[in-house]
Amino acid sequence: MKERLGVVDRAADIASLAAFRIVFGLSMAFSVGRFFAHGWIPEYYFVPKHFFHYYGFEWVRPWPGFLMYAHYAIMGMAALAVAVGVAYRASAIVFFLFFTYAHLIDKTNYLNHYYLVSCLALLMIFLPLDRAASVRTWRRPDDSWDRVPAWMLSLVRFQVGVVYVFGGIAKLKSDWLVHAEPLTIWLGANQEFPIIGPWFRYKEFALGFSWAGAAFDLTVVPFLLWRRSRPFAYTAAVAFHVITARLFQLGMFPWIMMGSALIFFDASWPRRALERLGILRPSAGEPATLPVLPPWGRALTGIYVAWHVLVPLRHWLYPGNVLWTEQGYRFAWNVMLMEKNGAVDVTVVDPASGRKWTVYPTDYLTRYQSKMMSTQPDMILEFSHVVADDFARRGHPGVEVHVEALVAMNGRPARPLVDTRVDLAKEKEGFGAKRWILPFDETPPEM
């Protein structure tokens, strides 16, 4: 291994990172195609009259008319360019910006794997994953690398690994491990599942499934890294993700994780596979001089790692059950932890005249937005402001907005989520605890 500026970096074969780039780019292009095929672009961006914003990103709005179609078309082309390694860095930047912008438009559509895709796309901007198996190296063979600094591989592994590890930690709750919820509800609704479906009616099966899911998330990363257990661990990962994809309609998430889990294999696995197939000759060259991560790069990497360790734990800063309050719930890899259903009644009061109005959420929102809003306090708060602003435009400034939200979570009877005495039109969004969220009743779910 060569030295540069007196620093020696440990090297790793670039082959697995190149394979990761190809799988990521192709899967993202396929995802974009699904938005066109299923008509999700008009459904998500043209039909709604209001969009629920992420705090600090209120300025993010859908483009008018055909520009949203152009937005997704450019995103898909950027994903394909990443896959084949043409104009790689520019394509990675475009994909990251376009993908992240699209999914910041409406909090209603938050999914864990959207966040994961943005994180991976951000990393790829700074990692030279086009130095092998790419159009760049086909055109300019001298740009080809056999090795990269090992920290690059470790960073991608870290990003994929936190999904599993924090997903497992999040399952260490009584609802999941003791009461087998929400799996009891979900499995009971899928008894037509081939072969094992008839067992889904039994609480014991749901409990075993819950424990197996937590154990899988907590152990799959080390078992994938260990060569002797890797074949069994990856087989288990594929089985786990295929079953969950079939049962729970999780979109692209299971398939993204199956592809991403290959990053834990030996770094040279794609090279050795191609050599065995006779497609690639064994490499006999010396590794290229490795780029050294400067001090500022190490500092930024440390900040990035700290972010992904601390953000999933931030819910401990808030009172109450995170599944109930959802403060600190997003961006924390809380996957498949709750079944919540709610109903919201909104009353608008003019304090000057005493006049009252009943507001129906579907007068402002799509049915899906209304459903998601009814169980999420921050969305209830934003909707209250939308209603107050609308009444002000109609000649009723300064109205109060009171919300009665009854929410059932993980098999429990519906209980009030919001203090109806509080005028939510005067409450502000922010990072502080929302004192108007009522405490969660820890009574176990009905058996």
Short mmCIF file of N, CA and C in Angstrom, two decimals, residues 34-51 62 65 68-69 72 102 105-106 108-109 114 365-369 372:
data_model
loop_
_atom_site.label_atom_id
_atom_site.label_comp_id
_atom_site.label_asym_id
_atom_site.label_seq_id
_atom_site.Cartn_x
_atom_site.Cartn_y
_atom_site.Cartn_z
N ARG A 34 -42.11 3.63 -11.04
CA ARG A 34 -43.35 3.27 -10.35
C ARG A 34 -44.23 4.50 -10.12
N PHE A 35 -43.61 5.66 -9.85
CA PHE A 35 -44.39 6.87 -9.65
C PHE A 35 -45.16 7.23 -10.93
N PHE A 36 -44.52 7.06 -12.08
CA PHE A 36 -45.21 7.31 -13.34
C PHE A 36 -46.29 6.25 -13.58
N ALA A 37 -45.93 4.99 -13.38
CA ALA A 37 -46.85 3.89 -13.72
C ALA A 37 -48.10 3.89 -12.86
N HIS A 38 -47.96 4.23 -11.57
CA HIS A 38 -49.10 4.17 -10.65
C HIS A 38 -49.86 5.49 -10.55
N GLY A 39 -49.41 6.50 -11.26
CA GLY A 39 -50.11 7.78 -11.20
C GLY A 39 -49.91 8.51 -9.89
N TRP A 40 -48.80 8.25 -9.22
CA TRP A 40 -48.58 8.87 -7.92
C TRP A 40 -48.18 10.34 -8.01
N ILE A 41 -47.65 10.77 -9.13
CA ILE A 41 -47.24 12.18 -9.24
C ILE A 41 -48.45 13.09 -9.12
N PRO A 42 -49.51 12.90 -9.92
CA PRO A 42 -50.70 13.76 -9.70
C PRO A 42 -51.37 13.51 -8.36
N GLU A 43 -51.38 12.24 -7.91
CA GLU A 43 -52.05 11.92 -6.65
C GLU A 43 -51.38 12.63 -5.48
N TYR A 44 -50.05 12.69 -5.47
CA TYR A 44 -49.33 13.27 -4.33
C TYR A 44 -49.13 14.77 -4.45
N TYR A 45 -49.07 15.28 -5.67
CA TYR A 45 -48.65 16.67 -5.84
C TYR A 45 -49.68 17.59 -6.48
N PHE A 46 -50.67 17.05 -7.19
CA PHE A 46 -51.65 17.90 -7.85
C PHE A 46 -53.00 17.89 -7.14
N VAL A 47 -53.42 16.73 -6.64
CA VAL A 47 -54.74 16.61 -6.03
C VAL A 47 -54.83 17.34 -4.69
N PRO A 48 -53.85 17.21 -3.78
CA PRO A 48 -53.99 17.87 -2.48
C PRO A 48 -54.04 19.40 -2.61
N LYS A 49 -54.86 20.02 -1.76
CA LYS A 49 -54.93 21.48 -1.70
C LYS A 49 -53.96 22.04 -0.66
N HIS A 50 -53.54 21.18 0.24
CA HIS A 50 -52.61 21.58 1.30
C HIS A 50 -51.56 20.50 1.47
N PHE A 51 -50.37 20.92 1.85
CA PHE A 51 -49.28 19.97 2.09
C PHE A 51 -48.74 20.17 3.50
N PRO A 62 -44.58 21.81 -4.34
CA PRO A 62 -44.53 21.12 -5.64
C PRO A 62 -44.44 22.12 -6.77
N GLY A 65 -47.88 22.21 -12.65
CA GLY A 65 -48.13 21.52 -13.90
C GLY A 65 -47.13 20.43 -14.24
N MET A 68 -43.55 19.00 -12.42
CA MET A 68 -43.36 17.91 -11.46
C MET A 68 -43.06 16.61 -12.19
N TYR A 69 -43.66 16.42 -13.37
CA TYR A 69 -43.30 15.26 -14.20
C TYR A 69 -41.85 15.38 -14.67
N TYR A 72 -39.45 14.41 -11.85
CA TYR A 72 -39.25 12.97 -11.69
C TYR A 72 -38.50 12.35 -12.86
N ALA A 102 -38.45 16.26 -3.47
CA ALA A 102 -39.77 15.67 -3.73
C ALA A 102 -40.40 15.12 -2.47
N ILE A 105 -41.87 17.61 0.34
CA ILE A 105 -43.05 18.40 0.01
C ILE A 105 -44.20 18.13 0.97
N ASP A 106 -44.39 16.87 1.34
CA ASP A 106 -45.55 16.52 2.17
C ASP A 106 -45.18 15.47 3.19
N THR A 108 -47.03 13.89 4.98
CA THR A 108 -48.00 12.80 4.94
C THR A 108 -47.37 11.51 4.42
N ASN A 109 -46.47 11.65 3.45
CA ASN A 109 -45.93 10.50 2.74
C ASN A 109 -44.59 10.03 3.29
N TYR A 114 -37.43 6.39 2.36
CA TYR A 114 -37.15 7.64 1.68
C TYR A 114 -35.97 8.36 2.37
N LEU A 365 -58.42 18.44 3.08
CA LEU A 365 -57.39 17.43 2.86
C LEU A 365 -57.93 16.29 2.02
N THR A 366 -57.03 15.52 1.42
CA THR A 366 -57.42 14.26 0.80
C THR A 366 -57.75 13.26 1.90
N ARG A 367 -58.39 12.20 1.54
CA ARG A 367 -58.75 11.19 2.55
C ARG A 367 -57.50 10.60 3.21
N TYR A 368 -56.46 10.37 2.40
CA TYR A 368 -55.24 9.80 2.98
C TYR A 368 -54.58 10.80 3.91
N GLN A 369 -54.52 12.07 3.52
CA GLN A 369 -53.96 13.09 4.40
C GLN A 369 -54.75 13.18 5.70
N MET A 372 -53.86 10.20 7.96
CA MET A 372 -52.55 10.33 8.58
C MET A 372 -52.53 11.44 9.62
#
